[in-house]
Amino acid sequence: MAMTVAERRVMSRRRRQLMQAAGDGAILILPAAPERIRSRDTYYPYRQDSDFWYLSGFAEPDAVLVLVPGRKHGESILFCRERDPEREAWDGPQLGPEGAVDVLGIDDAYPISDIDDILPGLLEGRARVHYHLGRDAEFDLKLIGWLNRVRAQIRQGAQPPYEFLALGHLLDEMRLFKAADEVKLMQRAADISVLAHRAAMHAARAGVHEYELQAEVERVFRMHDAQPAYSSIVGAGANACVLHYRDNNAKSRDGELVLIDAGAEYRNYAADITRTFPVNGRFSNGQRVLHDLVCAAQAAALALAQPGIAYEDGHVAAVETLTDGLLSLGLLKGRLKSAITAGAYKRFYRHKTGHWLGLDVHDVGEYRIDGQSRLLEPGMVFTIEPGLYIAPDDVSVAAKWRGIGIRIEDDVLITANGHRVLTDALERSADQIEALMAV
């Protein structure tokens, strides 16, 4: 994918912002994601490391990005594969060092084969190394080897770095706040995901297999130049009670609900949507009651998606709404406060109400600062996804509730004045879903 002038400027601005935060005397080192073998000589589809992509826009493996604030000969340096016509005939075009400078706007670029000779010199004289230590054990050993080469020259006046710092401390905070260009890409990912979920609802019928609905969702992704942001979850009946259900191979039965948790990734940015709908197009009374309760919990959390409100408050509101509803339905016993304090609701609601969203579907960023839930700020994007899951073998509840799993998930951007639901176009309520499926 060619990079536009505007995209190149964005990447350059991010690198400058990160280097300014790291300060003089720092060096920042980011290896590209390694290729992974699937079987023998077959590889998994390559997906660039999110941090590496965020700062460079470079999509190839076997590369290292180095940022050296204040370096006179260029602060951003890329090591990458040289162009090789024979290899390109098999794997497609490569940028090579020259292309990295021309296309990406990198200050300087070298063949990856030269990194052993060049990187120790870049480390020399730097006080601090910012790096994701422990993420890639093989690269950790290489970096230690380069540091040791500098340390071996101390008697000759070399000055090795004396401090290792977690790169995520700076970079995660940058990525947490989405700029307008990122929001535009995330909205596109959300719009594609909305179309995909609608297509699955239209394709639903009693007897349809989970994999048929998965195929419909992912067909729409690919039709719009996107791909799955994560492994799609399609659970019919009691399979919806398995939070990370993977098989997607069961045959649905008339009267069951189907839970689809699937989102598109567009230009590396993720959407994340969950909807739960009746395979035959009509909710039973019991299904509707629980679906309405989950909708109400989501609405309670969404009302608190405001600047200056603690992130955790949305989860607290969802838990209170769900617990109150479960007590009213007789699925829980006791009083609201004690049921929440004792965690009684966790039998039916095991997870949190959301997560950060961006280049990763579970995106980077701290949820708590100094032990306290952080306050929401404009530019943050996260999911709101309450649910209820009643095990099929839970004999402590009436039979009509058993085996029902419901989750409703949307993607929310905090704005200066409130919030914007990026996935708001997708039908959510029981009435809306039934109307869509009737068409």
Tab-separated table of C-alpha atoms in Angstrom:
chain	number	residue	atom	x	y	z
A	1	MET	CA	0.000	0.000	0.000
A	2	ALA	CA	1.466	3.332	-1.077
A	3	MET	CA	1.779	6.025	1.568
A	4	THR	CA	0.318	9.459	0.886
A	5	VAL	CA	2.141	12.690	1.674
A	6	ALA	CA	-0.319	13.317	4.509
A	7	GLU	CA	0.289	9.855	5.999
A	8	ARG	CA	4.033	10.357	5.792
A	9	ARG	CA	3.693	13.625	7.687
A	10	VAL	CA	1.633	11.909	10.366
A	11	MET	CA	4.297	9.233	10.898
A	12	SER	CA	7.026	11.877	11.014
A	13	ARG	CA	5.084	13.909	13.553
A	14	ARG	CA	4.616	10.842	15.762
A	15	ARG	CA	8.329	10.065	15.686
A	16	ARG	CA	9.179	13.649	16.624
A	17	GLN	CA	6.654	13.625	19.454
A	18	LEU	CA	8.034	10.372	20.851
A	19	MET	CA	11.644	11.542	20.621
A	20	GLN	CA	10.752	14.802	22.336
A	21	ALA	CA	9.163	12.830	25.175
A	22	ALA	CA	12.226	10.549	25.449
A	23	GLY	CA	14.567	13.557	25.555
A	24	ASP	CA	18.182	14.124	24.640
A	25	GLY	CA	20.503	11.247	25.372
A	26	ALA	CA	17.896	8.604	24.556
A	27	ILE	CA	17.809	5.963	21.853
A	28	LEU	CA	14.618	4.113	20.959
A	29	ILE	CA	14.744	0.706	19.284
A	30	LEU	CA	11.773	-1.119	17.739
A	31	PRO	CA	12.089	-4.403	15.841
A	32	ALA	CA	9.444	-5.346	13.284
A	33	ALA	CA	7.145	-8.259	13.995
A	34	PRO	CA	8.803	-11.557	13.042
A	35	GLU	CA	7.302	-13.857	10.448
A	36	ARG	CA	5.667	-16.953	11.937
A	37	ILE	CA	5.713	-20.392	10.325
A	38	ARG	CA	2.323	-22.071	10.171
A	39	SER	CA	3.542	-25.437	8.917
A	40	ARG	CA	6.821	-26.358	7.243
A	41	ASP	CA	7.404	-23.610	4.659
A	42	THR	CA	3.943	-22.028	4.963
A	43	TYR	CA	3.672	-18.784	6.910
A	44	TYR	CA	0.842	-17.151	8.791
A	45	PRO	CA	-0.363	-13.949	7.073
A	46	TYR	CA	2.075	-11.246	8.068
A	47	ARG	CA	0.866	-8.418	10.260
A	48	GLN	CA	3.273	-5.686	11.308
A	49	ASP	CA	3.872	-4.894	14.981
A	50	SER	CA	1.454	-2.125	15.927
A	51	ASP	CA	4.074	0.159	17.492
A	52	PHE	CA	6.374	-0.272	14.512
A	53	TRP	CA	3.536	0.520	12.109
A	54	TYR	CA	2.382	3.507	14.189
A	55	LEU	CA	5.791	5.151	13.843
A	56	SER	CA	6.813	4.111	10.342
A	57	GLY	CA	4.007	2.752	8.180
A	58	PHE	CA	6.455	0.060	7.058
A	59	ALA	CA	4.727	-3.265	6.444
A	60	GLU	CA	7.659	-5.633	5.853
A	61	PRO	CA	9.312	-8.069	8.299
A	62	ASP	CA	13.016	-8.315	9.106
A	63	ALA	CA	13.415	-4.636	9.949
A	64	VAL	CA	14.431	-2.437	12.873
A	65	LEU	CA	13.462	1.186	13.490
A	66	VAL	CA	15.888	3.267	15.536
A	67	LEU	CA	15.144	6.779	16.776
A	68	VAL	CA	18.068	8.870	17.986
A	69	PRO	CA	16.956	12.311	19.239
A	70	GLY	CA	19.344	15.066	18.223
A	71	ARG	CA	21.477	12.963	15.864
A	72	LYS	CA	22.976	15.371	13.325
A	73	HIS	CA	22.926	12.901	10.446
A	74	GLY	CA	19.258	12.019	10.897
A	75	GLU	CA	17.166	11.069	13.884
A	76	SER	CA	15.066	8.260	12.338
A	77	ILE	CA	16.898	5.257	10.930
A	78	LEU	CA	15.457	2.107	9.379
A	79	PHE	CA	17.263	-1.169	8.830
A	80	CYS	CA	15.436	-3.329	6.286
A	81	ARG	CA	15.923	-5.902	3.566
A	82	GLU	CA	17.612	-4.828	0.390
A	83	ARG	CA	15.630	-5.163	-2.800
A	84	ASP	CA	16.112	-8.554	-4.426
A	85	PRO	CA	14.475	-9.187	-7.832
A	86	GLU	CA	14.508	-12.944	-7.293
A	87	ARG	CA	12.799	-12.683	-3.916
A	88	GLU	CA	10.349	-10.073	-5.185
A	89	ALA	CA	9.293	-12.499	-7.911
A	90	TRP	CA	8.071	-14.816	-5.145
A	91	ASP	CA	6.904	-12.416	-2.424
A	92	GLY	CA	6.137	-9.146	-4.226
A	93	PRO	CA	7.779	-5.705	-4.268
A	94	GLN	CA	9.925	-4.506	-1.384
A	95	LEU	CA	10.864	-0.943	-0.519
A	96	GLY	CA	14.523	-1.458	0.257
A	97	PRO	CA	16.592	1.207	2.053
A	98	GLU	CA	16.286	3.729	-0.788
A	99	GLY	CA	12.519	3.348	-0.933
A	100	ALA	CA	12.243	3.675	2.828
A	101	VAL	CA	13.748	7.146	2.631
A	102	ASP	CA	11.768	8.228	-0.432
A	103	VAL	CA	8.391	6.684	0.417
A	104	LEU	CA	8.300	6.702	4.219
A	105	GLY	CA	10.204	9.903	4.893
A	106	ILE	CA	12.747	8.134	7.093
A	107	ASP	CA	15.935	10.176	7.556
A	108	ASP	CA	18.317	7.337	6.809
A	109	ALA	CA	18.101	3.645	5.959
A	110	TYR	CA	20.553	0.746	5.749
A	111	PRO	CA	20.413	-2.922	4.776
A	112	ILE	CA	19.409	-5.117	7.704
A	113	SER	CA	22.568	-7.117	7.058
A	114	ASP	CA	24.600	-4.101	8.208
A	115	ILE	CA	22.910	-3.695	11.582
A	116	ASP	CA	25.646	-5.525	13.536
A	117	ASP	CA	28.194	-3.018	12.295
A	118	ILE	CA	26.114	0.139	12.684
A	119	LEU	CA	23.871	-0.209	15.740
A	120	PRO	CA	26.645	-0.414	18.372
A	121	GLY	CA	27.845	2.958	17.117
A	122	LEU	CA	24.366	4.411	17.509
A	123	LEU	CA	24.195	3.090	21.084
A	124	GLU	CA	27.549	4.606	22.009
A	125	GLY	CA	27.182	7.921	23.819
A	126	ARG	CA	23.503	7.415	24.586
A	127	ALA	CA	22.414	7.376	28.229
A	128	ARG	CA	19.057	5.618	27.989
A	129	VAL	CA	17.647	2.815	25.845
A	130	HIS	CA	13.877	2.727	25.352
A	131	TYR	CA	12.874	-0.760	24.270
A	132	HIS	CA	10.171	-3.439	24.743
A	133	LEU	CA	12.395	-5.732	26.815
A	134	GLY	CA	11.028	-9.271	27.024
A	135	ARG	CA	8.668	-9.068	24.070
A	136	ASP	CA	11.043	-10.752	21.596
A	137	ALA	CA	13.594	-12.994	23.340
A	138	GLU	CA	15.681	-13.466	20.215
A	139	PHE	CA	16.023	-9.738	19.627
A	140	ASP	CA	16.715	-9.177	23.338
A	141	LEU	CA	19.867	-11.285	22.948
A	142	LYS	CA	20.947	-9.335	19.883
A	143	LEU	CA	20.527	-6.031	21.697
A	144	ILE	CA	22.504	-7.297	24.698
A	145	GLY	CA	25.254	-8.350	22.311
A	146	TRP	CA	25.423	-4.874	20.758
A	147	LEU	CA	25.520	-3.291	24.222
A	148	ASN	CA	28.330	-5.589	25.284
A	149	ARG	CA	30.365	-4.539	22.248
A	150	VAL	CA	30.076	-0.916	23.376
A	151	ARG	CA	30.917	-1.838	26.966
A	152	ALA	CA	34.026	-3.634	25.767
A	153	GLN	CA	35.318	-0.297	24.472
A	154	ILE	CA	34.981	1.620	27.746
A	155	ARG	CA	38.780	1.758	28.233
A	156	GLN	CA	39.027	3.384	24.820
A	157	GLY	CA	36.563	6.081	25.922
A	158	ALA	CA	33.282	4.562	24.791
A	159	GLN	CA	30.191	5.575	26.759
A	160	PRO	CA	27.562	2.794	26.829
A	161	PRO	CA	23.948	3.399	27.885
A	162	TYR	CA	23.431	2.899	31.594
A	163	GLU	CA	19.645	2.752	31.793
A	164	PHE	CA	16.941	0.602	30.185
A	165	LEU	CA	13.425	2.051	30.080
A	166	ALA	CA	10.144	0.489	29.000
A	167	LEU	CA	9.222	1.943	25.624
A	168	GLY	CA	5.548	1.427	26.365
A	169	HIS	CA	5.676	3.992	29.163
A	170	LEU	CA	5.854	6.721	26.512
A	171	LEU	CA	4.410	5.110	23.419
A	172	ASP	CA	1.305	3.563	24.973
A	173	GLU	CA	0.112	6.973	26.154
A	174	MET	CA	0.606	8.403	22.670
A	175	ARG	CA	-1.387	5.608	21.081
A	176	LEU	CA	-4.181	5.850	23.651
A	177	PHE	CA	-5.266	9.232	22.296
A	178	LYS	CA	-6.508	8.967	18.724
A	179	ALA	CA	-5.971	11.848	16.321
A	180	ALA	CA	-8.540	12.822	13.686
A	181	ASP	CA	-6.842	10.733	10.981
A	182	GLU	CA	-6.970	7.657	13.232
A	183	VAL	CA	-10.622	8.211	14.109
A	184	LYS	CA	-11.409	8.376	10.393
A	185	LEU	CA	-9.825	4.948	9.853
A	186	MET	CA	-11.561	3.522	12.909
A	187	GLN	CA	-14.898	4.835	11.683
A	188	ARG	CA	-14.302	3.096	8.354
A	189	ALA	CA	-13.501	-0.157	10.176
A	190	ALA	CA	-16.689	0.286	12.198
A	191	ASP	CA	-18.810	0.995	9.107
A	192	ILE	CA	-17.535	-2.144	7.381
A	193	SER	CA	-18.238	-4.163	10.523
A	194	VAL	CA	-21.801	-2.840	10.657
A	195	LEU	CA	-22.402	-4.043	7.090
A	196	ALA	CA	-20.939	-7.446	7.955
A	197	HIS	CA	-23.136	-7.969	11.010
A	198	ARG	CA	-26.230	-6.984	9.042
A	199	ALA	CA	-25.296	-9.462	6.323
A	200	ALA	CA	-25.034	-12.235	8.922
A	201	MET	CA	-28.436	-11.369	10.387
A	202	HIS	CA	-29.981	-11.476	6.937
A	203	ALA	CA	-28.346	-14.853	6.266
A	204	ALA	CA	-29.569	-16.385	9.533
A	205	ARG	CA	-32.157	-19.143	9.507
A	206	ALA	CA	-32.910	-22.165	11.607
A	207	GLY	CA	-30.364	-24.858	10.810
A	208	VAL	CA	-27.622	-22.518	9.598
A	209	HIS	CA	-24.117	-23.495	10.713
A	210	GLU	CA	-22.001	-21.092	12.714
A	211	TYR	CA	-19.278	-21.225	10.071
A	212	GLU	CA	-21.762	-20.121	7.396
A	213	LEU	CA	-22.474	-16.950	9.357
A	214	GLN	CA	-18.755	-16.449	9.969
A	215	ALA	CA	-18.160	-16.763	6.239
A	216	GLU	CA	-20.815	-14.127	5.549
A	217	VAL	CA	-19.242	-11.696	8.023
A	218	GLU	CA	-15.721	-12.149	6.707
A	219	ARG	CA	-16.886	-12.039	3.081
A	220	VAL	CA	-18.107	-8.502	3.708
A	221	PHE	CA	-14.819	-7.602	5.386
A	222	ARG	CA	-12.816	-8.658	2.342
A	223	MET	CA	-15.283	-7.017	-0.062
A	224	HIS	CA	-14.348	-3.702	1.516
A	225	ASP	CA	-10.573	-4.181	1.650
A	226	ALA	CA	-10.585	-5.161	5.308
A	227	GLN	CA	-9.865	-8.337	7.239
A	228	PRO	CA	-10.806	-9.759	10.638
A	229	ALA	CA	-9.297	-7.771	13.498
A	230	TYR	CA	-9.403	-10.965	15.594
A	231	SER	CA	-10.797	-14.471	15.331
A	232	SER	CA	-14.531	-14.110	14.776
A	233	ILE	CA	-16.764	-15.642	17.456
A	234	VAL	CA	-20.039	-17.133	16.226
A	235	GLY	CA	-21.841	-19.024	18.971
A	236	ALA	CA	-25.332	-20.487	18.553
A	237	GLY	CA	-27.385	-21.532	21.557
A	238	ALA	CA	-25.327	-22.492	24.604
A	239	ASN	CA	-22.081	-21.867	22.676
A	240	ALA	CA	-22.726	-18.157	23.244
A	241	CYS	CA	-22.002	-18.770	26.934
A	242	VAL	CA	-18.357	-19.570	26.093
A	243	LEU	CA	-16.712	-16.156	26.136
A	244	HIS	CA	-13.885	-16.999	23.713
A	245	TYR	CA	-15.697	-19.661	21.711
A	246	ARG	CA	-13.534	-20.759	18.775
A	247	ASP	CA	-15.019	-23.793	17.039
A	248	ASN	CA	-17.730	-22.013	15.009
A	249	ASN	CA	-18.902	-25.350	13.592
A	250	ALA	CA	-22.216	-26.112	15.295
A	251	LYS	CA	-25.588	-26.195	13.576
A	252	SER	CA	-28.157	-23.763	14.956
A	253	ARG	CA	-31.592	-24.848	16.044
A	254	ASP	CA	-34.907	-23.073	15.702
A	255	GLY	CA	-35.536	-20.825	18.700
A	256	GLU	CA	-31.876	-20.318	19.600
A	257	LEU	CA	-29.961	-17.077	19.860
A	258	VAL	CA	-26.738	-16.515	17.946
A	259	LEU	CA	-23.952	-14.338	19.374
A	260	ILE	CA	-21.522	-12.859	16.851
A	261	ASP	CA	-18.443	-11.036	18.122
A	262	ALA	CA	-16.549	-9.862	15.045
A	263	GLY	CA	-14.817	-6.718	13.872
A	264	ALA	CA	-12.993	-5.565	10.785
A	265	GLU	CA	-9.433	-4.333	10.682
A	266	TYR	CA	-8.989	-1.526	8.158
A	267	ARG	CA	-5.521	-0.095	7.512
A	268	ASN	CA	-4.426	-1.811	10.746
A	269	TYR	CA	-7.158	-0.181	12.866
A	270	ALA	CA	-9.704	-2.433	14.574
A	271	ALA	CA	-13.432	-2.373	15.149
A	272	ASP	CA	-15.073	-4.656	17.709
A	273	ILE	CA	-18.812	-5.350	17.626
A	274	THR	CA	-21.009	-7.945	19.280
A	275	ARG	CA	-24.676	-8.523	18.588
A	276	THR	CA	-26.947	-11.319	19.758
A	277	PHE	CA	-30.006	-12.179	17.683
A	278	PRO	CA	-32.583	-14.971	17.243
A	279	VAL	CA	-31.681	-17.310	14.421
A	280	ASN	CA	-35.333	-17.436	13.324
A	281	GLY	CA	-35.762	-13.661	13.543
A	282	ARG	CA	-37.999	-13.552	16.631
A	283	PHE	CA	-36.994	-13.309	20.290
A	284	SER	CA	-38.849	-15.482	22.767
A	285	ASN	CA	-40.228	-13.686	25.821
A	286	GLY	CA	-37.387	-14.919	28.034
A	287	GLN	CA	-34.717	-14.056	25.478
A	288	ARG	CA	-36.155	-10.570	25.025
A	289	VAL	CA	-36.222	-9.901	28.768
A	290	LEU	CA	-32.530	-10.730	29.128
A	291	HIS	CA	-31.614	-8.920	25.911
A	292	ASP	CA	-33.424	-5.801	27.126
A	293	LEU	CA	-31.554	-6.032	30.422
A	294	VAL	CA	-28.171	-6.157	28.673
A	295	CYS	CA	-29.232	-3.210	26.489
A	296	ALA	CA	-30.131	-1.271	29.626
A	297	ALA	CA	-26.734	-2.066	31.175
A	298	GLN	CA	-24.986	-0.813	28.070
A	299	ALA	CA	-27.050	2.382	28.094
A	300	ALA	CA	-26.138	2.949	31.749
A	301	ALA	CA	-22.430	2.610	30.969
A	302	LEU	CA	-22.711	4.751	27.841
A	303	ALA	CA	-24.308	7.579	29.817
A	304	LEU	CA	-21.050	7.839	31.775
A	305	ALA	CA	-18.834	7.955	28.669
A	306	GLN	CA	-17.987	11.601	29.276
A	307	PRO	CA	-14.772	13.595	29.697
A	308	GLY	CA	-13.759	13.795	33.336
A	309	ILE	CA	-15.656	10.646	34.380
A	310	ALA	CA	-13.635	7.716	35.699
A	311	TYR	CA	-13.298	4.880	33.203
A	312	GLU	CA	-14.333	2.349	35.868
A	313	ASP	CA	-17.632	4.148	36.503
A	314	GLY	CA	-19.124	2.705	33.316
A	315	HIS	CA	-18.447	-0.836	34.502
A	316	VAL	CA	-19.905	-0.063	37.920
A	317	ALA	CA	-23.085	1.281	36.303
A	318	ALA	CA	-23.420	-1.775	34.066
A	319	VAL	CA	-22.924	-4.161	37.012
A	320	GLU	CA	-25.525	-2.335	39.088
A	321	THR	CA	-28.072	-2.452	36.252
A	322	LEU	CA	-27.454	-6.132	35.531
A	323	THR	CA	-27.534	-7.125	39.198
A	324	ASP	CA	-30.739	-5.229	39.835
A	325	GLY	CA	-32.336	-6.933	36.841
A	326	LEU	CA	-31.142	-10.379	37.876
A	327	LEU	CA	-32.626	-9.840	41.333
A	328	SER	CA	-35.937	-8.764	39.829
A	329	LEU	CA	-36.036	-11.870	37.659
A	330	GLY	CA	-35.221	-14.168	40.553
A	331	LEU	CA	-31.902	-15.265	39.076
A	332	LEU	CA	-30.165	-13.795	42.126
A	333	LYS	CA	-31.360	-13.562	45.706
A	334	GLY	CA	-30.837	-10.901	48.345
A	335	ARG	CA	-30.339	-7.149	48.250
A	336	LEU	CA	-28.672	-5.124	45.516
A	337	LYS	CA	-25.762	-3.745	47.548
A	338	SER	CA	-24.836	-7.060	49.131
A	339	ALA	CA	-25.161	-8.926	45.801
A	340	ILE	CA	-22.721	-6.479	44.224
A	341	THR	CA	-20.319	-6.460	47.175
A	342	ALA	CA	-20.247	-10.266	47.298
A	343	GLY	CA	-19.801	-10.500	43.529
A	344	ALA	CA	-22.885	-12.700	43.163
A	345	TYR	CA	-23.457	-11.328	39.658
A	346	LYS	CA	-20.191	-12.885	38.454
A	347	ARG	CA	-21.979	-16.209	38.005
A	348	PHE	CA	-23.646	-14.615	34.999
A	349	TYR	CA	-21.278	-11.745	34.105
A	350	ARG	CA	-17.602	-12.681	34.301
A	351	HIS	CA	-15.830	-9.929	32.396
A	352	LYS	CA	-15.292	-6.191	32.458
A	353	THR	CA	-17.498	-3.858	30.471
A	354	GLY	CA	-14.917	-2.815	27.890
A	355	HIS	CA	-11.345	-2.224	26.780
A	356	TRP	CA	-9.292	0.305	24.826
A	357	LEU	CA	-9.497	-0.018	21.055
A	358	GLY	CA	-7.159	1.072	18.263
A	359	LEU	CA	-4.363	-0.558	16.320
A	360	ASP	CA	-4.902	-3.566	18.575
A	361	VAL	CA	-8.375	-4.804	19.394
A	362	HIS	CA	-7.315	-4.826	23.054
A	363	ASP	CA	-5.303	-1.673	22.672
A	364	VAL	CA	-2.524	-0.254	24.800
A	365	GLY	CA	-2.991	2.251	27.593
A	366	GLU	CA	-3.224	2.234	31.373
A	367	TYR	CA	-6.640	1.795	32.950
A	368	ARG	CA	-5.486	3.015	36.364
A	369	ILE	CA	-3.108	5.766	37.437
A	370	ASP	CA	-1.677	5.806	40.968
A	371	GLY	CA	-4.129	3.079	41.896
A	372	GLN	CA	-7.186	5.033	40.752
A	373	SER	CA	-9.322	4.523	37.663
A	374	ARG	CA	-8.139	7.089	35.120
A	375	LEU	CA	-10.464	9.826	33.928
A	376	LEU	CA	-11.808	9.719	30.401
A	377	GLU	CA	-10.398	12.291	27.990
A	378	PRO	CA	-11.175	13.311	24.399
A	379	GLY	CA	-9.524	11.029	21.861
A	380	MET	CA	-9.862	7.825	23.870
A	381	VAL	CA	-11.694	4.990	22.102
A	382	PHE	CA	-13.011	1.953	23.952
A	383	THR	CA	-15.718	-0.692	23.826
A	384	ILE	CA	-18.790	-0.978	26.001
A	385	GLU	CA	-19.818	-4.636	26.100
A	386	PRO	CA	-21.964	-5.903	28.974
A	387	GLY	CA	-23.344	-9.422	28.781
A	388	LEU	CA	-25.164	-12.229	30.535
A	389	TYR	CA	-24.223	-15.902	30.281
A	390	ILE	CA	-26.365	-18.577	31.934
A	391	ALA	CA	-24.756	-22.002	31.764
A	392	PRO	CA	-26.860	-24.739	30.179
A	393	ASP	CA	-26.297	-27.011	33.182
A	394	ASP	CA	-27.112	-24.434	35.872
A	395	VAL	CA	-29.944	-26.237	37.654
A	396	SER	CA	-30.225	-23.460	40.235
A	397	VAL	CA	-32.200	-21.361	37.741
A	398	ALA	CA	-35.422	-22.042	35.856
A	399	ALA	CA	-35.022	-24.113	32.707
A	400	LYS	CA	-36.181	-21.251	30.456
A	401	TRP	CA	-33.020	-19.276	31.257
A	402	ARG	CA	-30.462	-22.041	30.799
A	403	GLY	CA	-28.060	-21.898	27.898
A	404	ILE	CA	-28.750	-18.253	27.024
A	405	GLY	CA	-25.696	-16.111	26.275
A	406	ILE	CA	-26.069	-12.442	25.316
A	407	ARG	CA	-23.463	-9.736	24.730
A	408	ILE	CA	-23.941	-6.314	23.158
A	409	GLU	CA	-20.795	-4.407	22.224
A	410	ASP	CA	-20.164	-1.044	20.591
A	411	ASP	CA	-17.148	1.196	19.966
A	412	VAL	CA	-17.143	4.609	21.650
A	413	LEU	CA	-15.016	7.713	21.090
A	414	ILE	CA	-14.766	10.303	23.854
A	415	THR	CA	-15.214	13.803	22.419
A	416	ALA	CA	-14.797	17.267	23.921
A	417	ASN	CA	-18.493	17.436	24.768
A	418	GLY	CA	-19.396	13.813	25.381
A	419	HIS	CA	-19.036	10.770	23.167
A	420	ARG	CA	-19.665	9.379	19.701
A	421	VAL	CA	-20.638	5.758	19.131
A	422	LEU	CA	-18.684	4.703	16.048
A	423	THR	CA	-20.881	1.615	15.607
A	424	ASP	CA	-24.198	3.311	16.360
A	425	ALA	CA	-25.611	2.552	12.897
A	426	LEU	CA	-25.958	-1.148	13.701
A	427	GLU	CA	-29.326	-2.274	15.027
A	428	ARG	CA	-29.143	-2.959	18.747
A	429	SER	CA	-32.531	-3.313	20.468
A	430	ALA	CA	-34.705	-6.401	20.135
A	431	ASP	CA	-37.275	-4.442	18.098
A	432	GLN	CA	-34.608	-3.086	15.741
A	433	ILE	CA	-33.063	-6.506	15.224
A	434	GLU	CA	-36.410	-8.175	14.532
A	435	ALA	CA	-37.314	-5.433	12.049
A	436	LEU	CA	-33.987	-5.835	10.223
A	437	MET	CA	-34.276	-9.613	10.041
A	438	ALA	CA	-37.849	-9.385	8.737
A	439	VAL	CA	-36.732	-7.535	5.605
